[in-house]
Amino acid sequence: MTTHVKTFTRVIHPAKGRWAGELLNLLLRITVKSRHGVQIDIPKLREKFRQLNRQAPRVLADVQRESVDCNGVAAQWLSPKGCRQNRVLLYIHGGAFVAYTPDVYAAMVASWCQPLKARALMLDYRLAPEHPYPTALEECLAAYQWLLDQGIKAKDIVIAGDSAGGNLVMATLQHLKAANQPLPSCAVLLSPFLDFTLSGTSALGNAPHDPIFNLAFAVGIRGFYAPAETYSQPSVSPLFGDFSGLPPLLFQVGSTEMLLDDSVRAAARADAAGVPVQLEIWKRLPHVFQMIAALPQARAAAQRIQRFVNDHTDWDG
């Protein structure tokens, strides 16, 4: 009996940085996971994100940061020196829909943009619980339309996001496709949270192994964004949406994440719908490890993202 291997899936376990990754997992278990419980205090959680943001690496001096209003949506341009103005990476941040670390994201996204000779538009959508669903999704759609209104062609837009932002990336793509709007050239999703019903096997199976999240936190945090009766709706759980006609997708996710199956199942649904898709499962790496600039695996992941973007745009050169 032969086992069918999904051709779009690659398990990545680079030797370089292995012990750094294990140390990071241990530190996260001690400093983050051990403090998660059913009761989530949003002000305290946001303070932890602010502390994280203060530790962000400096964005290089040759990257200009500029605040901008996009159809009423707050955002920030990141423009590396020598970038092509028509190349835009639209980045939608994570933070469980309730928090934002702009300096952390700026450092990561700018490092992607420099070799791509592109600029990035990082959205600062309004946060839950003060602004619950569908505010964030509506603002993502408004910002995308703003880019088109500025004369940026859809083929020159790459959309990307992590965690909650990955949810918004997928929901945005599905809404654009349903409305027959022009779609970006491709999309990059880092550990996206695509299933509010938590029906994936990894939500339970990986709960003891995930160095950041536990089931209590996952159950608790989703209620700040959307009411329980919406959890199976595609706009909240885009795993259950229509994948047909979407642009090429790249998923990167850690093998021990509770959210692993969100990426696995979404990639399978995209493949079944005829969408070009790549699923990368990074062995024993935590949620959105790509933000840890000092981690060799983060640099390797960034290079793979850059190759994917160049493969699906005409930006190479």
PDB file of C-alpha atoms in Angstrom:
ATOM      1  CA  MET A   1       0.000   0.000   0.000  1.00  0.00           C
ATOM      2  CA  THR A   2       1.416   3.378  -1.000  1.00  0.00           C
ATOM      3  CA  THR A   3       0.838   6.630   0.842  1.00  0.00           C
ATOM      4  CA  HIS A   4      -0.215   9.625  -1.221  1.00  0.00           C
ATOM      5  CA  VAL A   5       2.042  12.589  -0.529  1.00  0.00           C
ATOM      6  CA  LYS A   6       0.586  15.999  -1.219  1.00  0.00           C
ATOM      7  CA  THR A   7       2.887  17.527  -3.798  1.00  0.00           C
ATOM      8  CA  PHE A   8       2.199  21.051  -2.545  1.00  0.00           C
ATOM      9  CA  THR A   9       3.469  20.257   0.974  1.00  0.00           C
ATOM     10  CA  ARG A  10       7.051  20.509   2.174  1.00  0.00           C
ATOM     11  CA  VAL A  11       8.290  19.773   5.679  1.00  0.00           C
ATOM     12  CA  ILE A  12      11.279  21.971   6.449  1.00  0.00           C
ATOM     13  CA  HIS A  13      13.765  21.193   9.205  1.00  0.00           C
ATOM     14  CA  PRO A  14      16.927  23.231   8.635  1.00  0.00           C
ATOM     15  CA  ALA A  15      19.860  22.167  10.764  1.00  0.00           C
ATOM     16  CA  LYS A  16      21.058  25.728  11.196  1.00  0.00           C
ATOM     17  CA  GLY A  17      19.432  27.340  14.202  1.00  0.00           C
ATOM     18  CA  ARG A  18      18.016  24.120  15.636  1.00  0.00           C
ATOM     19  CA  TRP A  19      19.185  24.774  19.194  1.00  0.00           C
ATOM     20  CA  ALA A  20      18.243  28.440  18.994  1.00  0.00           C
ATOM     21  CA  GLY A  21      14.738  27.312  18.045  1.00  0.00           C
ATOM     22  CA  GLU A  22      14.550  24.903  20.962  1.00  0.00           C
ATOM     23  CA  LEU A  23      15.715  27.615  23.364  1.00  0.00           C
ATOM     24  CA  LEU A  24      13.110  29.981  21.967  1.00  0.00           C
ATOM     25  CA  ASN A  25      10.394  27.371  22.496  1.00  0.00           C
ATOM     26  CA  LEU A  26      11.472  26.926  26.115  1.00  0.00           C
ATOM     27  CA  LEU A  27      11.504  30.665  26.781  1.00  0.00           C
ATOM     28  CA  LEU A  28       8.067  31.076  25.228  1.00  0.00           C
ATOM     29  CA  ARG A  29       6.647  28.284  27.378  1.00  0.00           C
ATOM     30  CA  ILE A  30       7.971  29.964  30.515  1.00  0.00           C
ATOM     31  CA  THR A  31       7.172  33.581  29.691  1.00  0.00           C
ATOM     32  CA  VAL A  32       4.041  33.358  27.519  1.00  0.00           C
ATOM     33  CA  LYS A  33       2.179  30.052  27.575  1.00  0.00           C
ATOM     34  CA  SER A  34       2.380  29.588  31.355  1.00  0.00           C
ATOM     35  CA  ARG A  35       0.444  32.838  31.827  1.00  0.00           C
ATOM     36  CA  HIS A  36      -2.452  32.076  29.496  1.00  0.00           C
ATOM     37  CA  GLY A  37      -5.791  31.147  31.025  1.00  0.00           C
ATOM     38  CA  VAL A  38      -9.505  31.259  30.304  1.00  0.00           C
ATOM     39  CA  GLN A  39      -9.843  34.769  31.707  1.00  0.00           C
ATOM     40  CA  ILE A  40      -8.204  37.199  29.276  1.00  0.00           C
ATOM     41  CA  ASP A  41      -7.565  40.727  30.483  1.00  0.00           C
ATOM     42  CA  ILE A  42      -7.290  42.816  27.299  1.00  0.00           C
ATOM     43  CA  PRO A  43      -5.447  45.792  28.877  1.00  0.00           C
ATOM     44  CA  LYS A  44      -2.858  43.450  30.403  1.00  0.00           C
ATOM     45  CA  LEU A  45      -2.526  41.532  27.135  1.00  0.00           C
ATOM     46  CA  ARG A  46      -1.983  44.764  25.232  1.00  0.00           C
ATOM     47  CA  GLU A  47       0.666  45.823  27.732  1.00  0.00           C
ATOM     48  CA  LYS A  48       2.546  42.607  26.991  1.00  0.00           C
ATOM     49  CA  PHE A  49       2.381  43.447  23.287  1.00  0.00           C
ATOM     50  CA  ARG A  50       3.694  46.961  24.012  1.00  0.00           C
ATOM     51  CA  GLN A  51       6.607  45.447  25.913  1.00  0.00           C
ATOM     52  CA  LEU A  52       7.305  43.185  22.950  1.00  0.00           C
ATOM     53  CA  ASN A  53       7.121  46.149  20.591  1.00  0.00           C
ATOM     54  CA  ARG A  54       9.720  48.045  22.625  1.00  0.00           C
ATOM     55  CA  GLN A  55      12.144  45.169  22.000  1.00  0.00           C
ATOM     56  CA  ALA A  56      11.753  45.348  18.222  1.00  0.00           C
ATOM     57  CA  PRO A  57      14.939  45.574  16.162  1.00  0.00           C
ATOM     58  CA  ARG A  58      15.556  48.904  14.490  1.00  0.00           C
ATOM     59  CA  VAL A  59      14.250  49.350  10.963  1.00  0.00           C
ATOM     60  CA  LEU A  60      17.201  50.146   8.730  1.00  0.00           C
ATOM     61  CA  ALA A  61      17.930  53.812   8.153  1.00  0.00           C
ATOM     62  CA  ASP A  62      17.322  53.544   4.409  1.00  0.00           C
ATOM     63  CA  VAL A  63      13.683  52.531   4.954  1.00  0.00           C
ATOM     64  CA  GLN A  64      11.294  55.461   5.163  1.00  0.00           C
ATOM     65  CA  ARG A  65       8.166  55.151   7.339  1.00  0.00           C
ATOM     66  CA  GLU A  66       5.191  57.376   6.609  1.00  0.00           C
ATOM     67  CA  SER A  67       1.675  57.386   8.058  1.00  0.00           C
ATOM     68  CA  VAL A  68      -1.156  57.461   5.541  1.00  0.00           C
ATOM     69  CA  ASP A  69      -4.968  57.462   5.540  1.00  0.00           C
ATOM     70  CA  CYS A  70      -6.459  54.856   3.184  1.00  0.00           C
ATOM     71  CA  ASN A  71     -10.151  55.558   2.732  1.00  0.00           C
ATOM     72  CA  GLY A  72     -10.386  56.214   6.476  1.00  0.00           C
ATOM     73  CA  VAL A  73      -8.122  53.288   7.398  1.00  0.00           C
ATOM     74  CA  ALA A  74      -4.915  54.086   9.252  1.00  0.00           C
ATOM     75  CA  ALA A  75      -1.788  52.614   7.685  1.00  0.00           C
ATOM     76  CA  GLN A  76       1.912  53.153   7.270  1.00  0.00           C
ATOM     77  CA  TRP A  77       4.100  53.050   4.196  1.00  0.00           C
ATOM     78  CA  LEU A  78       7.471  51.341   4.434  1.00  0.00           C
ATOM     79  CA  SER A  79       9.591  52.488   1.503  1.00  0.00           C
ATOM     80  CA  PRO A  80      13.119  51.074   1.196  1.00  0.00           C
ATOM     81  CA  LYS A  81      15.620  53.189  -0.687  1.00  0.00           C
ATOM     82  CA  GLY A  82      15.445  52.397  -4.396  1.00  0.00           C
ATOM     83  CA  CYS A  83      12.071  50.623  -4.225  1.00  0.00           C
ATOM     84  CA  ARG A  84       9.727  50.602  -7.208  1.00  0.00           C
ATOM     85  CA  GLN A  85       6.684  52.695  -6.351  1.00  0.00           C
ATOM     86  CA  ASN A  86       4.319  50.419  -8.261  1.00  0.00           C
ATOM     87  CA  ARG A  87       5.298  47.298  -6.286  1.00  0.00           C
ATOM     88  CA  VAL A  88       3.219  47.024  -3.116  1.00  0.00           C
ATOM     89  CA  LEU A  89       3.173  44.422  -0.358  1.00  0.00           C
ATOM     90  CA  LEU A  90      -0.094  44.895   1.542  1.00  0.00           C
ATOM     91  CA  TYR A  91       0.553  43.556   5.048  1.00  0.00           C
ATOM     92  CA  ILE A  92      -2.227  42.727   7.526  1.00  0.00           C
ATOM     93  CA  HIS A  93      -0.917  42.187  11.042  1.00  0.00           C
ATOM     94  CA  GLY A  94      -1.812  39.588  13.645  1.00  0.00           C
ATOM     95  CA  GLY A  95      -2.264  40.111  17.362  1.00  0.00           C
ATOM     96  CA  ALA A  96      -5.405  38.029  17.995  1.00  0.00           C
ATOM     97  CA  PHE A  97      -7.519  40.881  16.530  1.00  0.00           C
ATOM     98  CA  VAL A  98      -6.949  42.854  19.760  1.00  0.00           C
ATOM     99  CA  ALA A  99      -3.346  44.136  19.663  1.00  0.00           C
ATOM    100  CA  TYR A 100      -0.645  45.465  17.334  1.00  0.00           C
ATOM    101  CA  THR A 101       3.156  45.711  17.475  1.00  0.00           C
ATOM    102  CA  PRO A 102       3.952  48.093  14.609  1.00  0.00           C
ATOM    103  CA  ASP A 103       7.716  48.249  15.145  1.00  0.00           C
ATOM    104  CA  VAL A 104       8.066  44.470  15.240  1.00  0.00           C
ATOM    105  CA  TYR A 105       6.151  44.147  11.988  1.00  0.00           C
ATOM    106  CA  ALA A 106       7.978  47.031  10.351  1.00  0.00           C
ATOM    107  CA  ALA A 107      11.323  45.338  10.974  1.00  0.00           C
ATOM    108  CA  MET A 108      10.133  42.017   9.527  1.00  0.00           C
ATOM    109  CA  VAL A 109       8.258  43.391   6.538  1.00  0.00           C
ATOM    110  CA  ALA A 110      10.978  45.886   5.614  1.00  0.00           C
ATOM    111  CA  SER A 111      13.487  43.031   5.486  1.00  0.00           C
ATOM    112  CA  TRP A 112      11.247  41.313   2.914  1.00  0.00           C
ATOM    113  CA  CYS A 113      10.714  44.455   0.859  1.00  0.00           C
ATOM    114  CA  GLN A 114      14.352  45.416   0.376  1.00  0.00           C
ATOM    115  CA  PRO A 115      15.355  42.454  -1.838  1.00  0.00           C
ATOM    116  CA  LEU A 116      11.988  42.666  -3.637  1.00  0.00           C
ATOM    117  CA  LYS A 117      12.543  46.377  -4.345  1.00  0.00           C
ATOM    118  CA  ALA A 118       8.965  46.890  -3.186  1.00  0.00           C
ATOM    119  CA  ARG A 119       7.281  49.107  -0.633  1.00  0.00           C
ATOM    120  CA  ALA A 120       4.831  47.869   1.974  1.00  0.00           C
ATOM    121  CA  LEU A 121       1.523  49.222   3.177  1.00  0.00           C
ATOM    122  CA  MET A 122       1.012  48.014   6.755  1.00  0.00           C
ATOM    123  CA  LEU A 123      -2.595  48.348   7.887  1.00  0.00           C
ATOM    124  CA  ASP A 124      -3.485  49.556  11.369  1.00  0.00           C
ATOM    125  CA  TYR A 125      -7.083  48.339  11.344  1.00  0.00           C
ATOM    126  CA  ARG A 126      -9.236  49.135  14.361  1.00  0.00           C
ATOM    127  CA  LEU A 127      -9.048  46.468  17.021  1.00  0.00           C
ATOM    128  CA  ALA A 128     -11.537  44.292  18.874  1.00  0.00           C
ATOM    129  CA  PRO A 129     -13.238  44.228  21.298  1.00  0.00           C
ATOM    130  CA  GLU A 130     -13.921  47.944  20.841  1.00  0.00           C
ATOM    131  CA  HIS A 131     -14.380  47.368  17.099  1.00  0.00           C
ATOM    132  CA  PRO A 132     -15.485  43.754  16.588  1.00  0.00           C
ATOM    133  CA  TYR A 133     -16.239  41.887  13.358  1.00  0.00           C
ATOM    134  CA  PRO A 134     -16.766  42.986  10.628  1.00  0.00           C
ATOM    135  CA  THR A 135     -14.772  46.202  11.190  1.00  0.00           C
ATOM    136  CA  ALA A 136     -11.309  44.792  10.498  1.00  0.00           C
ATOM    137  CA  LEU A 137     -12.427  42.968   7.352  1.00  0.00           C
ATOM    138  CA  GLU A 138     -14.230  46.032   6.028  1.00  0.00           C
ATOM    139  CA  GLU A 139     -11.112  48.119   6.587  1.00  0.00           C
ATOM    140  CA  CYS A 140      -8.931  45.610   4.752  1.00  0.00           C
ATOM    141  CA  LEU A 141     -11.277  45.759   1.767  1.00  0.00           C
ATOM    142  CA  ALA A 142     -11.348  49.573   1.904  1.00  0.00           C
ATOM    143  CA  ALA A 143      -7.543  49.784   1.993  1.00  0.00           C
ATOM    144  CA  TYR A 144      -7.210  47.405  -0.958  1.00  0.00           C
ATOM    145  CA  GLN A 145      -9.655  49.522  -2.948  1.00  0.00           C
ATOM    146  CA  TRP A 146      -7.653  52.616  -1.960  1.00  0.00           C
ATOM    147  CA  LEU A 147      -4.538  51.073  -3.491  1.00  0.00           C
ATOM    148  CA  LEU A 148      -6.401  50.456  -6.733  1.00  0.00           C
ATOM    149  CA  ASP A 149      -7.705  54.036  -6.644  1.00  0.00           C
ATOM    150  CA  GLN A 150      -4.092  55.245  -6.374  1.00  0.00           C
ATOM    151  CA  GLY A 151      -3.379  53.612  -9.715  1.00  0.00           C
ATOM    152  CA  ILE A 152      -1.627  50.521  -8.334  1.00  0.00           C
ATOM    153  CA  LYS A 153      -2.469  47.555 -10.542  1.00  0.00           C
ATOM    154  CA  ALA A 154      -3.777  44.433  -8.841  1.00  0.00           C
ATOM    155  CA  LYS A 155      -1.024  42.371 -10.477  1.00  0.00           C
ATOM    156  CA  ASP A 156       1.526  44.541  -8.660  1.00  0.00           C
ATOM    157  CA  ILE A 157      -0.009  43.928  -5.230  1.00  0.00           C
ATOM    158  CA  VAL A 158       1.041  41.055  -2.984  1.00  0.00           C
ATOM    159  CA  ILE A 159      -1.097  40.547   0.113  1.00  0.00           C
ATOM    160  CA  ALA A 160       0.321  38.958   3.258  1.00  0.00           C
ATOM    161  CA  GLY A 161      -0.565  38.500   6.900  1.00  0.00           C
ATOM    162  CA  ASP A 162      -0.004  36.418   9.998  1.00  0.00           C
ATOM    163  CA  SER A 163      -2.301  34.739  12.520  1.00  0.00           C
ATOM    164  CA  ALA A 164      -5.405  36.942  12.810  1.00  0.00           C
ATOM    165  CA  GLY A 165      -4.028  38.895   9.867  1.00  0.00           C
ATOM    166  CA  GLY A 166      -3.886  35.656   7.886  1.00  0.00           C
ATOM    167  CA  ASN A 167      -7.593  35.230   8.597  1.00  0.00           C
ATOM    168  CA  LEU A 168      -8.205  38.717   7.214  1.00  0.00           C
ATOM    169  CA  VAL A 169      -6.033  38.037   4.156  1.00  0.00           C
ATOM    170  CA  MET A 170      -8.070  34.963   3.235  1.00  0.00           C
ATOM    171  CA  ALA A 171     -11.414  36.590   3.977  1.00  0.00           C
ATOM    172  CA  THR A 172     -10.381  39.628   1.907  1.00  0.00           C
ATOM    173  CA  LEU A 173      -9.434  37.440  -1.056  1.00  0.00           C
ATOM    174  CA  GLN A 174     -12.699  35.523  -0.887  1.00  0.00           C
ATOM    175  CA  HIS A 175     -14.729  38.734  -0.716  1.00  0.00           C
ATOM    176  CA  LEU A 176     -12.842  40.274  -3.645  1.00  0.00           C
ATOM    177  CA  LYS A 177     -13.372  37.130  -5.728  1.00  0.00           C
ATOM    178  CA  ALA A 178     -17.114  37.007  -4.895  1.00  0.00           C
ATOM    179  CA  ALA A 179     -17.438  40.665  -5.929  1.00  0.00           C
ATOM    180  CA  ASN A 180     -15.533  40.068  -9.196  1.00  0.00           C
ATOM    181  CA  GLN A 181     -12.851  42.526  -8.125  1.00  0.00           C
ATOM    182  CA  PRO A 182      -9.289  42.272  -9.454  1.00  0.00           C
ATOM    183  CA  LEU A 183      -7.176  40.027  -7.249  1.00  0.00           C
ATOM    184  CA  PRO A 184      -3.592  40.535  -6.094  1.00  0.00           C
ATOM    185  CA  SER A 185      -0.856  38.522  -7.766  1.00  0.00           C
ATOM    186  CA  CYS A 186      -0.373  36.157  -4.817  1.00  0.00           C
ATOM    187  CA  ALA A 187      -0.742  35.837  -1.053  1.00  0.00           C
ATOM    188  CA  VAL A 188       1.502  34.823   1.851  1.00  0.00           C
ATOM    189  CA  LEU A 189      -0.071  33.517   5.066  1.00  0.00           C
ATOM    190  CA  LEU A 190       1.957  32.906   8.206  1.00  0.00           C
ATOM    191  CA  SER A 191       0.239  30.599  10.718  1.00  0.00           C
ATOM    192  CA  PRO A 192      -3.224  31.899   9.795  1.00  0.00           C
ATOM    193  CA  PHE A 193      -6.137  31.499  12.231  1.00  0.00           C
ATOM    194  CA  LEU A 194      -8.770  30.350   9.733  1.00  0.00           C
ATOM    195  CA  ASP A 195     -11.179  28.235  11.798  1.00  0.00           C
ATOM    196  CA  PHE A 196     -12.974  29.817  14.739  1.00  0.00           C
ATOM    197  CA  THR A 197     -14.739  26.522  15.420  1.00  0.00           C
ATOM    198  CA  LEU A 198     -11.354  25.003  16.387  1.00  0.00           C
ATOM    199  CA  SER A 199     -12.310  21.810  14.598  1.00  0.00           C
ATOM    200  CA  GLY A 200      -8.818  20.902  13.409  1.00  0.00           C
ATOM    201  CA  THR A 201      -7.139  17.886  14.969  1.00  0.00           C
ATOM    202  CA  SER A 202      -4.115  20.000  15.901  1.00  0.00           C
ATOM    203  CA  ALA A 203      -6.226  22.324  18.053  1.00  0.00           C
ATOM    204  CA  LEU A 204      -6.306  19.509  20.618  1.00  0.00           C
ATOM    205  CA  GLY A 205      -3.422  17.297  19.545  1.00  0.00           C
ATOM    206  CA  ASN A 206      -0.840  20.072  19.468  1.00  0.00           C
ATOM    207  CA  ALA A 207      -2.131  21.943  22.516  1.00  0.00           C
ATOM    208  CA  PRO A 208       0.465  20.350  24.849  1.00  0.00           C
ATOM    209  CA  HIS A 209       3.265  20.982  22.335  1.00  0.00           C
ATOM    210  CA  ASP A 210       2.510  24.537  21.185  1.00  0.00           C
ATOM    211  CA  PRO A 211       5.008  26.762  23.018  1.00  0.00           C
ATOM    212  CA  ILE A 212       2.721  29.816  22.971  1.00  0.00           C
ATOM    213  CA  PHE A 213      -0.965  28.922  23.000  1.00  0.00           C
ATOM    214  CA  ASN A 214      -3.240  26.649  24.963  1.00  0.00           C
ATOM    215  CA  LEU A 215      -6.837  25.680  24.297  1.00  0.00           C
ATOM    216  CA  ALA A 216      -8.225  27.994  26.981  1.00  0.00           C
ATOM    217  CA  PHE A 217      -6.655  31.042  25.329  1.00  0.00           C
ATOM    218  CA  ALA A 218      -7.882  30.039  21.854  1.00  0.00           C
ATOM    219  CA  VAL A 219     -11.413  29.507  23.153  1.00  0.00           C
ATOM    220  CA  GLY A 220     -11.388  32.783  25.042  1.00  0.00           C
ATOM    221  CA  ILE A 221      -9.773  35.161  22.555  1.00  0.00           C
ATOM    222  CA  ARG A 222     -12.088  34.451  19.622  1.00  0.00           C
ATOM    223  CA  GLY A 223     -15.101  35.824  21.505  1.00  0.00           C
ATOM    224  CA  PHE A 224     -13.579  39.310  21.564  1.00  0.00           C
ATOM    225  CA  TYR A 225     -13.677  39.431  17.752  1.00  0.00           C
ATOM    226  CA  ALA A 226     -16.962  37.766  16.818  1.00  0.00           C
ATOM    227  CA  PRO A 227     -20.046  36.199  18.454  1.00  0.00           C
ATOM    228  CA  ALA A 228     -20.311  32.424  18.650  1.00  0.00           C
ATOM    229  CA  GLU A 229     -23.132  32.192  16.111  1.00  0.00           C
ATOM    230  CA  THR A 230     -20.777  33.493  13.401  1.00  0.00           C
ATOM    231  CA  TYR A 231     -17.903  31.062  13.949  1.00  0.00           C
ATOM    232  CA  SER A 232     -18.815  28.790  11.044  1.00  0.00           C
ATOM    233  CA  GLN A 233     -19.438  31.665   8.624  1.00  0.00           C
ATOM    234  CA  PRO A 234     -16.728  32.081   5.941  1.00  0.00           C
ATOM    235  CA  SER A 235     -16.199  35.766   6.730  1.00  0.00           C
ATOM    236  CA  VAL A 236     -15.128  34.774  10.246  1.00  0.00           C
ATOM    237  CA  SER A 237     -13.721  31.312   9.466  1.00  0.00           C
ATOM    238  CA  PRO A 238     -12.494  31.599   5.856  1.00  0.00           C
ATOM    239  CA  LEU A 239     -11.425  27.955   5.926  1.00  0.00           C
ATOM    240  CA  PHE A 240     -15.092  27.276   5.103  1.00  0.00           C
ATOM    241  CA  GLY A 241     -15.198  29.801   2.250  1.00  0.00           C
ATOM    242  CA  ASP A 242     -14.835  29.398  -1.520  1.00  0.00           C
ATOM    243  CA  PHE A 243     -11.229  28.894  -2.629  1.00  0.00           C
ATOM    244  CA  SER A 244     -11.908  28.693  -6.354  1.00  0.00           C
ATOM    245  CA  GLY A 245     -10.240  31.356  -8.457  1.00  0.00           C
ATOM    246  CA  LEU A 246      -7.935  32.638  -5.719  1.00  0.00           C
ATOM    247  CA  PRO A 247      -4.371  33.698  -6.574  1.00  0.00           C
ATOM    248  CA  PRO A 248      -1.352  31.523  -5.690  1.00  0.00           C
ATOM    249  CA  LEU A 249      -1.007  30.951  -1.940  1.00  0.00           C
ATOM    250  CA  LEU A 250       1.995  30.293   0.298  1.00  0.00           C
ATOM    251  CA  PHE A 251       1.412  28.986   3.825  1.00  0.00           C
ATOM    252  CA  GLN A 252       4.170  28.822   6.445  1.00  0.00           C
ATOM    253  CA  VAL A 253       3.336  27.203   9.780  1.00  0.00           C
ATOM    254  CA  GLY A 254       5.128  25.476  12.653  1.00  0.00           C
ATOM    255  CA  SER A 255       4.725  21.726  13.094  1.00  0.00           C
ATOM    256  CA  THR A 256       3.800  21.986  16.783  1.00  0.00           C
ATOM    257  CA  GLU A 257       1.260  24.805  16.466  1.00  0.00           C
ATOM    258  CA  MET A 258      -2.347  24.426  17.498  1.00  0.00           C
ATOM    259  CA  LEU A 259      -3.155  26.257  14.258  1.00  0.00           C
ATOM    260  CA  LEU A 260      -1.259  23.745  12.092  1.00  0.00           C
ATOM    261  CA  ASP A 261      -4.409  22.160  10.670  1.00  0.00           C
ATOM    262  CA  ASP A 262      -5.836  25.531   9.676  1.00  0.00           C
ATOM    263  CA  SER A 263      -3.031  25.799   7.119  1.00  0.00           C
ATOM    264  CA  VAL A 264      -3.055  22.101   6.212  1.00  0.00           C
ATOM    265  CA  ARG A 265      -6.782  22.046   5.486  1.00  0.00           C
ATOM    266  CA  ALA A 266      -6.808  25.405   3.731  1.00  0.00           C
ATOM    267  CA  ALA A 267      -3.953  24.358   1.461  1.00  0.00           C
ATOM    268  CA  ALA A 268      -5.785  21.127   0.635  1.00  0.00           C
ATOM    269  CA  ARG A 269      -8.971  23.028  -0.186  1.00  0.00           C
ATOM    270  CA  ALA A 270      -7.049  25.457  -2.358  1.00  0.00           C
ATOM    271  CA  ASP A 271      -5.356  22.611  -4.216  1.00  0.00           C
ATOM    272  CA  ALA A 272      -8.677  20.849  -4.747  1.00  0.00           C
ATOM    273  CA  ALA A 273     -10.050  24.107  -6.210  1.00  0.00           C
ATOM    274  CA  GLY A 274      -7.172  24.306  -8.683  1.00  0.00           C
ATOM    275  CA  VAL A 275      -5.340  27.126  -6.898  1.00  0.00           C
ATOM    276  CA  PRO A 276      -1.528  27.008  -7.045  1.00  0.00           C
ATOM    277  CA  VAL A 277      -0.509  26.502  -3.431  1.00  0.00           C
ATOM    278  CA  GLN A 278       2.597  25.804  -1.372  1.00  0.00           C
ATOM    279  CA  LEU A 279       2.398  24.591   2.220  1.00  0.00           C
ATOM    280  CA  GLU A 280       5.575  24.754   4.304  1.00  0.00           C
ATOM    281  CA  ILE A 281       5.542  23.022   7.685  1.00  0.00           C
ATOM    282  CA  TRP A 282       8.548  24.172   9.712  1.00  0.00           C
ATOM    283  CA  LYS A 283       9.602  21.570  12.266  1.00  0.00           C
ATOM    284  CA  ARG A 284       9.322  22.580  15.923  1.00  0.00           C
ATOM    285  CA  LEU A 285       9.074  26.301  15.328  1.00  0.00           C
ATOM    286  CA  PRO A 286       6.595  28.548  17.156  1.00  0.00           C
ATOM    287  CA  HIS A 287       3.764  30.715  15.963  1.00  0.00           C
ATOM    288  CA  VAL A 288       4.998  33.388  13.503  1.00  0.00           C
ATOM    289  CA  PHE A 289       8.652  32.570  14.152  1.00  0.00           C
ATOM    290  CA  GLN A 290       9.429  34.752  11.134  1.00  0.00           C
ATOM    291  CA  MET A 291       9.303  37.818  13.414  1.00  0.00           C
ATOM    292  CA  ILE A 292      12.383  36.680  15.371  1.00  0.00           C
ATOM    293  CA  ALA A 293      15.059  38.329  13.212  1.00  0.00           C
ATOM    294  CA  ALA A 294      17.952  36.644  15.031  1.00  0.00           C
ATOM    295  CA  LEU A 295      16.600  33.164  14.263  1.00  0.00           C
ATOM    296  CA  PRO A 296      18.330  31.565  11.230  1.00  0.00           C
ATOM    297  CA  GLN A 297      15.075  29.841  10.308  1.00  0.00           C
ATOM    298  CA  ALA A 298      13.356  33.240  10.088  1.00  0.00           C
ATOM    299  CA  ARG A 299      15.899  34.389   7.532  1.00  0.00           C
ATOM    300  CA  ALA A 300      15.479  31.148   5.600  1.00  0.00           C
ATOM    301  CA  ALA A 301      11.704  31.570   5.644  1.00  0.00           C
ATOM    302  CA  ALA A 302      12.058  35.150   4.362  1.00  0.00           C
ATOM    303  CA  GLN A 303      14.134  33.938   1.435  1.00  0.00           C
ATOM    304  CA  ARG A 304      11.465  31.381   0.552  1.00  0.00           C
ATOM    305  CA  ILE A 305       8.804  34.106   0.721  1.00  0.00           C
ATOM    306  CA  GLN A 306      10.857  36.285  -1.605  1.00  0.00           C
ATOM    307  CA  ARG A 307      11.261  33.438  -4.103  1.00  0.00           C
ATOM    308  CA  PHE A 308       7.530  32.727  -4.004  1.00  0.00           C
ATOM    309  CA  VAL A 309       6.700  36.388  -4.653  1.00  0.00           C
ATOM    310  CA  ASN A 310       9.196  36.625  -7.506  1.00  0.00           C
ATOM    311  CA  ASP A 311       7.760  33.436  -9.020  1.00  0.00           C
ATOM    312  CA  HIS A 312       4.263  34.943  -9.135  1.00  0.00           C
ATOM    313  CA  THR A 313       5.012  38.543 -10.069  1.00  0.00           C
ATOM    314  CA  ASP A 314       7.287  40.234 -12.590  1.00  0.00           C
ATOM    315  CA  TRP A 315       9.229  41.860  -9.749  1.00  0.00           C
ATOM    316  CA  ASP A 316      12.415  39.842 -10.214  1.00  0.00           C
ATOM    317  CA  GLY A 317      14.821  42.487 -11.407  1.00  0.00           C
TER     318      GLY A 317
END
